[in-house]
Amino acid sequence: MSLTPIQVGRQICCLRKHLGLTQNQLGERLHVSFQAVSKWERGETLPDASLLPELARALETTIDFIMRGGDADMEKKPPEAFVRRTTIAQIREGVECFERAGQLLGKDSFFYMGAVGGINLKMNIDFETYMADPYTREAMVAEAALQAMMGGAYISLADIEESFQYPHWVENVREAAQRYGME
């Protein structure tokens, strides 16, 4: 099996989430930034070979299990080969549902506070602040789209091109979609 950064990144992400670690927490254990962990998980870079033993210990697994990374063939899959098909509009609606829950249930509701508190903790952000600014609001949608693709969702490149207001997010999500074999 040939090694691909995307497969390795998906494996690191799955293992990290299984342990309930944030990217920041994993980065602290390895003495690297959360941005480095994020780049690994998105398949932009691979962990330095010298970090692999420590990474395997932190993720409670073996180097081999991390490096074999899951599916052997991620190149140019047809849309029906993905786990599900979604759109940026659906992802945007899902993100906005958290905001709507605050309106419907009240921001002092345990349901709302728990959901938003979980997002804040896992992503190391302030959800309400991010949602108040159009650029960072769109960053939330872009991140949710990346997470959906990491989970096997198919999003068409045309949808990505048409659905974001800011070119920066179009570029980032499109590049990730192409790495995951979407056309």
PDB file of C-alpha atoms in Angstrom:
ATOM      1  CA  MET A   1       0.000   0.000   0.000  1.00  0.00           C
ATOM      2  CA  SER A   2       1.337   3.409  -0.897  1.00  0.00           C
ATOM      3  CA  LEU A   3       1.369   6.015   1.825  1.00  0.00           C
ATOM      4  CA  THR A   4      -0.741   9.144   1.292  1.00  0.00           C
ATOM      5  CA  PRO A   5      -0.791  12.123   3.665  1.00  0.00           C
ATOM      6  CA  ILE A   6      -4.604  12.284   3.536  1.00  0.00           C
ATOM      7  CA  GLN A   7      -4.986   8.694   4.708  1.00  0.00           C
ATOM      8  CA  VAL A   8      -2.478   9.209   7.493  1.00  0.00           C
ATOM      9  CA  GLY A   9      -4.189  12.464   8.460  1.00  0.00           C
ATOM     10  CA  ARG A  10      -7.594  10.804   8.629  1.00  0.00           C
ATOM     11  CA  GLN A  11      -6.133   8.093  10.843  1.00  0.00           C
ATOM     12  CA  ILE A  12      -4.528  10.634  13.205  1.00  0.00           C
ATOM     13  CA  CYS A  13      -7.792  12.580  13.392  1.00  0.00           C
ATOM     14  CA  CYS A  14      -9.880   9.475  14.128  1.00  0.00           C
ATOM     15  CA  LEU A  15      -7.482   8.270  16.817  1.00  0.00           C
ATOM     16  CA  ARG A  16      -7.284  11.715  18.428  1.00  0.00           C
ATOM     17  CA  LYS A  17     -11.052  12.090  18.514  1.00  0.00           C
ATOM     18  CA  HIS A  18     -11.474   8.566  19.859  1.00  0.00           C
ATOM     19  CA  LEU A  19      -9.336   9.591  22.830  1.00  0.00           C
ATOM     20  CA  GLY A  20     -11.300  12.822  23.260  1.00  0.00           C
ATOM     21  CA  LEU A  21      -8.264  15.009  22.618  1.00  0.00           C
ATOM     22  CA  THR A  22      -8.318  18.404  20.946  1.00  0.00           C
ATOM     23  CA  GLN A  23      -5.712  19.283  18.340  1.00  0.00           C
ATOM     24  CA  ASN A  24      -4.245  21.654  20.902  1.00  0.00           C
ATOM     25  CA  GLN A  25      -3.950  18.919  23.545  1.00  0.00           C
ATOM     26  CA  LEU A  26      -2.263  16.514  21.122  1.00  0.00           C
ATOM     27  CA  GLY A  27       0.083  19.284  20.003  1.00  0.00           C
ATOM     28  CA  GLU A  28       1.016  20.038  23.612  1.00  0.00           C
ATOM     29  CA  ARG A  29       1.847  16.368  24.249  1.00  0.00           C
ATOM     30  CA  LEU A  30       4.124  16.354  21.200  1.00  0.00           C
ATOM     31  CA  HIS A  31       5.541  19.868  21.723  1.00  0.00           C
ATOM     32  CA  VAL A  32       4.177  21.057  18.372  1.00  0.00           C
ATOM     33  CA  SER A  33       1.530  23.646  17.553  1.00  0.00           C
ATOM     34  CA  PHE A  34      -2.135  22.765  17.064  1.00  0.00           C
ATOM     35  CA  GLN A  35      -1.660  24.157  13.547  1.00  0.00           C
ATOM     36  CA  ALA A  36       0.878  21.393  12.845  1.00  0.00           C
ATOM     37  CA  VAL A  37      -1.631  18.780  14.049  1.00  0.00           C
ATOM     38  CA  SER A  38      -4.306  20.396  11.887  1.00  0.00           C
ATOM     39  CA  LYS A  39      -2.045  20.222   8.813  1.00  0.00           C
ATOM     40  CA  TRP A  40      -1.384  16.524   9.455  1.00  0.00           C
ATOM     41  CA  GLU A  41      -5.092  15.810   9.804  1.00  0.00           C
ATOM     42  CA  ARG A  42      -5.922  17.659   6.591  1.00  0.00           C
ATOM     43  CA  GLY A  43      -3.204  15.771   4.736  1.00  0.00           C
ATOM     44  CA  GLU A  44      -1.173  18.890   3.996  1.00  0.00           C
ATOM     45  CA  THR A  45       1.943  17.510   5.707  1.00  0.00           C
ATOM     46  CA  LEU A  46       3.085  14.349   7.462  1.00  0.00           C
ATOM     47  CA  PRO A  47       4.464  14.255  11.002  1.00  0.00           C
ATOM     48  CA  ASP A  48       8.232  14.327  11.143  1.00  0.00           C
ATOM     49  CA  ALA A  49       9.599  10.778  11.404  1.00  0.00           C
ATOM     50  CA  SER A  50      11.288  11.647  14.701  1.00  0.00           C
ATOM     51  CA  LEU A  51       7.832  12.377  16.201  1.00  0.00           C
ATOM     52  CA  LEU A  52       6.243   9.069  15.210  1.00  0.00           C
ATOM     53  CA  PRO A  53       7.128   7.061  18.351  1.00  0.00           C
ATOM     54  CA  GLU A  54       5.854   9.856  20.606  1.00  0.00           C
ATOM     55  CA  LEU A  55       2.750  10.321  18.396  1.00  0.00           C
ATOM     56  CA  ALA A  56       1.975   6.608  18.606  1.00  0.00           C
ATOM     57  CA  ARG A  57       2.266   6.721  22.408  1.00  0.00           C
ATOM     58  CA  ALA A  58       0.042   9.808  22.624  1.00  0.00           C
ATOM     59  CA  LEU A  59      -2.591   8.142  20.430  1.00  0.00           C
ATOM     60  CA  GLU A  60      -2.245   4.826  22.304  1.00  0.00           C
ATOM     61  CA  THR A  61      -1.449   2.837  19.174  1.00  0.00           C
ATOM     62  CA  THR A  62       1.454   1.755  16.973  1.00  0.00           C
ATOM     63  CA  ILE A  63       3.336   3.667  14.311  1.00  0.00           C
ATOM     64  CA  ASP A  64       2.193   1.075  11.768  1.00  0.00           C
ATOM     65  CA  PHE A  65      -1.479   1.618  12.648  1.00  0.00           C
ATOM     66  CA  ILE A  66      -1.103   5.376  12.174  1.00  0.00           C
ATOM     67  CA  MET A  67       0.873   5.124   8.957  1.00  0.00           C
ATOM     68  CA  ARG A  68      -1.358   2.606   7.186  1.00  0.00           C
ATOM     69  CA  GLY A  69      -4.108   5.200   7.353  1.00  0.00           C
ATOM     70  CA  GLY A  70      -7.315   3.447   6.254  1.00  0.00           C
ATOM     71  CA  ASP A  71      -8.574   3.130   2.685  1.00  0.00           C
ATOM     72  CA  ALA A  72      -5.936   2.181   0.140  1.00  0.00           C
ATOM     73  CA  ASP A  73      -7.537   3.985  -2.790  1.00  0.00           C
ATOM     74  CA  MET A  74      -8.711   7.564  -2.432  1.00  0.00           C
ATOM     75  CA  GLU A  75      -7.952   8.661  -5.970  1.00  0.00           C
ATOM     76  CA  LYS A  76     -10.805   9.849  -8.193  1.00  0.00           C
ATOM     77  CA  LYS A  77     -13.716   8.069  -6.589  1.00  0.00           C
ATOM     78  CA  PRO A  78     -17.100   8.475  -8.249  1.00  0.00           C
ATOM     79  CA  PRO A  79     -19.647  10.342  -6.060  1.00  0.00           C
ATOM     80  CA  GLU A  80     -21.513   7.113  -5.256  1.00  0.00           C
ATOM     81  CA  ALA A  81     -18.341   5.654  -3.707  1.00  0.00           C
ATOM     82  CA  PHE A  82     -18.453   8.152  -0.840  1.00  0.00           C
ATOM     83  CA  VAL A  83     -20.361   7.498   2.397  1.00  0.00           C
ATOM     84  CA  ARG A  84     -22.892  10.241   1.656  1.00  0.00           C
ATOM     85  CA  ARG A  85     -23.453  13.269  -0.507  1.00  0.00           C
ATOM     86  CA  THR A  86     -23.922  16.716   1.009  1.00  0.00           C
ATOM     87  CA  THR A  87     -23.907  20.364  -0.003  1.00  0.00           C
ATOM     88  CA  ILE A  88     -22.384  23.480   1.470  1.00  0.00           C
ATOM     89  CA  ALA A  89     -25.936  24.797   2.000  1.00  0.00           C
ATOM     90  CA  GLN A  90     -26.746  21.761   4.154  1.00  0.00           C
ATOM     91  CA  ILE A  91     -23.515  22.160   6.091  1.00  0.00           C
ATOM     92  CA  ARG A  92     -24.197  25.874   6.588  1.00  0.00           C
ATOM     93  CA  GLU A  93     -27.691  25.025   7.840  1.00  0.00           C
ATOM     94  CA  GLY A  94     -26.231  22.491  10.271  1.00  0.00           C
ATOM     95  CA  VAL A  95     -23.778  25.016  11.696  1.00  0.00           C
ATOM     96  CA  GLU A  96     -26.521  27.620  11.987  1.00  0.00           C
ATOM     97  CA  CYS A  97     -28.728  25.132  13.864  1.00  0.00           C
ATOM     98  CA  PHE A  98     -26.498  25.624  16.897  1.00  0.00           C
ATOM     99  CA  GLU A  99     -27.152  29.335  16.743  1.00  0.00           C
ATOM    100  CA  ARG A 100     -30.884  28.712  16.261  1.00  0.00           C
ATOM    101  CA  ALA A 101     -30.916  26.407  19.312  1.00  0.00           C
ATOM    102  CA  GLY A 102     -29.727  29.354  21.392  1.00  0.00           C
ATOM    103  CA  GLN A 103     -32.631  31.417  20.094  1.00  0.00           C
ATOM    104  CA  LEU A 104     -35.235  28.679  20.580  1.00  0.00           C
ATOM    105  CA  LEU A 105     -34.078  27.176  23.865  1.00  0.00           C
ATOM    106  CA  GLY A 106     -32.352  30.200  25.350  1.00  0.00           C
ATOM    107  CA  LYS A 107     -28.636  30.717  25.695  1.00  0.00           C
ATOM    108  CA  ASP A 108     -28.894  29.662  29.350  1.00  0.00           C
ATOM    109  CA  SER A 109     -30.339  26.253  28.365  1.00  0.00           C
ATOM    110  CA  PHE A 110     -28.159  23.289  29.336  1.00  0.00           C
ATOM    111  CA  PHE A 111     -28.637  21.879  25.826  1.00  0.00           C
ATOM    112  CA  TYR A 112     -27.338  25.031  24.176  1.00  0.00           C
ATOM    113  CA  MET A 113     -24.558  25.628  26.699  1.00  0.00           C
ATOM    114  CA  GLY A 114     -23.451  21.991  26.409  1.00  0.00           C
ATOM    115  CA  ALA A 115     -23.402  22.000  22.603  1.00  0.00           C
ATOM    116  CA  VAL A 116     -21.639  25.331  22.266  1.00  0.00           C
ATOM    117  CA  GLY A 117     -19.325  24.538  25.176  1.00  0.00           C
ATOM    118  CA  GLY A 118     -18.303  21.329  23.419  1.00  0.00           C
ATOM    119  CA  ILE A 119     -17.586  23.209  20.190  1.00  0.00           C
ATOM    120  CA  ASN A 120     -15.573  25.838  22.064  1.00  0.00           C
ATOM    121  CA  LEU A 121     -13.554  23.195  23.886  1.00  0.00           C
ATOM    122  CA  LYS A 122     -12.870  20.928  20.901  1.00  0.00           C
ATOM    123  CA  MET A 123     -12.065  23.761  18.496  1.00  0.00           C
ATOM    124  CA  ASN A 124     -10.468  26.121  21.020  1.00  0.00           C
ATOM    125  CA  ILE A 125     -12.689  29.027  19.906  1.00  0.00           C
ATOM    126  CA  ASP A 126     -15.620  31.132  21.090  1.00  0.00           C
ATOM    127  CA  PHE A 127     -18.491  29.926  18.878  1.00  0.00           C
ATOM    128  CA  GLU A 128     -20.706  32.964  19.461  1.00  0.00           C
ATOM    129  CA  THR A 129     -17.890  35.371  18.586  1.00  0.00           C
ATOM    130  CA  TYR A 130     -17.090  33.389  15.428  1.00  0.00           C
ATOM    131  CA  MET A 131     -20.726  33.361  14.351  1.00  0.00           C
ATOM    132  CA  ALA A 132     -21.044  37.133  14.840  1.00  0.00           C
ATOM    133  CA  ASP A 133     -18.390  37.937  12.210  1.00  0.00           C
ATOM    134  CA  PRO A 134     -19.162  37.057   8.548  1.00  0.00           C
ATOM    135  CA  TYR A 135     -15.588  35.938   7.750  1.00  0.00           C
ATOM    136  CA  THR A 136     -15.162  33.659  10.768  1.00  0.00           C
ATOM    137  CA  ARG A 137     -18.771  32.462  10.406  1.00  0.00           C
ATOM    138  CA  GLU A 138     -17.788  31.241   6.961  1.00  0.00           C
ATOM    139  CA  ALA A 139     -14.648  29.713   8.497  1.00  0.00           C
ATOM    140  CA  MET A 140     -16.970  27.600  10.673  1.00  0.00           C
ATOM    141  CA  VAL A 141     -18.808  26.387   7.551  1.00  0.00           C
ATOM    142  CA  ALA A 142     -15.490  25.647   5.825  1.00  0.00           C
ATOM    143  CA  GLU A 143     -14.253  23.672   8.853  1.00  0.00           C
ATOM    144  CA  ALA A 144     -17.524  21.734   9.011  1.00  0.00           C
ATOM    145  CA  ALA A 145     -17.162  20.955   5.296  1.00  0.00           C
ATOM    146  CA  LEU A 146     -13.606  19.689   5.861  1.00  0.00           C
ATOM    147  CA  GLN A 147     -14.815  17.525   8.746  1.00  0.00           C
ATOM    148  CA  ALA A 148     -17.626  16.135   6.569  1.00  0.00           C
ATOM    149  CA  MET A 149     -15.139  15.209   3.833  1.00  0.00           C
ATOM    150  CA  MET A 150     -12.838  13.600   6.394  1.00  0.00           C
ATOM    151  CA  GLY A 151     -15.835  11.502   7.403  1.00  0.00           C
ATOM    152  CA  GLY A 152     -16.372  10.340   3.820  1.00  0.00           C
ATOM    153  CA  ALA A 153     -18.913  12.893   2.543  1.00  0.00           C
ATOM    154  CA  TYR A 154     -18.886  13.961  -1.099  1.00  0.00           C
ATOM    155  CA  ILE A 155     -19.241  17.675  -1.925  1.00  0.00           C
ATOM    156  CA  SER A 156     -19.076  18.724  -5.572  1.00  0.00           C
ATOM    157  CA  LEU A 157     -16.411  21.199  -6.604  1.00  0.00           C
ATOM    158  CA  ALA A 158     -19.069  23.270  -8.376  1.00  0.00           C
ATOM    159  CA  ASP A 159     -21.011  23.584  -5.114  1.00  0.00           C
ATOM    160  CA  ILE A 160     -17.865  24.642  -3.280  1.00  0.00           C
ATOM    161  CA  GLU A 161     -17.075  27.259  -5.956  1.00  0.00           C
ATOM    162  CA  GLU A 162     -20.573  28.757  -5.762  1.00  0.00           C
ATOM    163  CA  SER A 163     -21.324  28.585  -2.039  1.00  0.00           C
ATOM    164  CA  PHE A 164     -18.674  30.617  -0.259  1.00  0.00           C
ATOM    165  CA  GLN A 165     -18.566  34.392  -0.102  1.00  0.00           C
ATOM    166  CA  TYR A 166     -14.822  34.626   0.564  1.00  0.00           C
ATOM    167  CA  PRO A 167     -12.323  33.317  -2.029  1.00  0.00           C
ATOM    168  CA  HIS A 168      -9.987  32.143   0.751  1.00  0.00           C
ATOM    169  CA  TRP A 169     -12.536  29.580   1.963  1.00  0.00           C
ATOM    170  CA  VAL A 170     -13.384  28.499  -1.595  1.00  0.00           C
ATOM    171  CA  GLU A 171      -9.700  27.777  -2.198  1.00  0.00           C
ATOM    172  CA  ASN A 172      -9.155  25.881   1.060  1.00  0.00           C
ATOM    173  CA  VAL A 173     -12.251  23.701   0.769  1.00  0.00           C
ATOM    174  CA  ARG A 174     -11.707  23.080  -2.957  1.00  0.00           C
ATOM    175  CA  GLU A 175      -8.099  21.973  -2.368  1.00  0.00           C
ATOM    176  CA  ALA A 176      -9.211  19.565   0.349  1.00  0.00           C
ATOM    177  CA  ALA A 177     -11.988  18.185  -1.872  1.00  0.00           C
ATOM    178  CA  GLN A 178      -9.505  17.562  -4.652  1.00  0.00           C
ATOM    179  CA  ARG A 179      -7.137  15.784  -2.242  1.00  0.00           C
ATOM    180  CA  TYR A 180     -10.041  13.545  -1.222  1.00  0.00           C
ATOM    181  CA  GLY A 181     -10.653  12.635  -4.866  1.00  0.00           C
ATOM    182  CA  MET A 182     -13.721  14.767  -5.582  1.00  0.00           C
ATOM    183  CA  GLU A 183     -14.235  16.203  -9.036  1.00  0.00           C
TER     184      GLU A 183
END
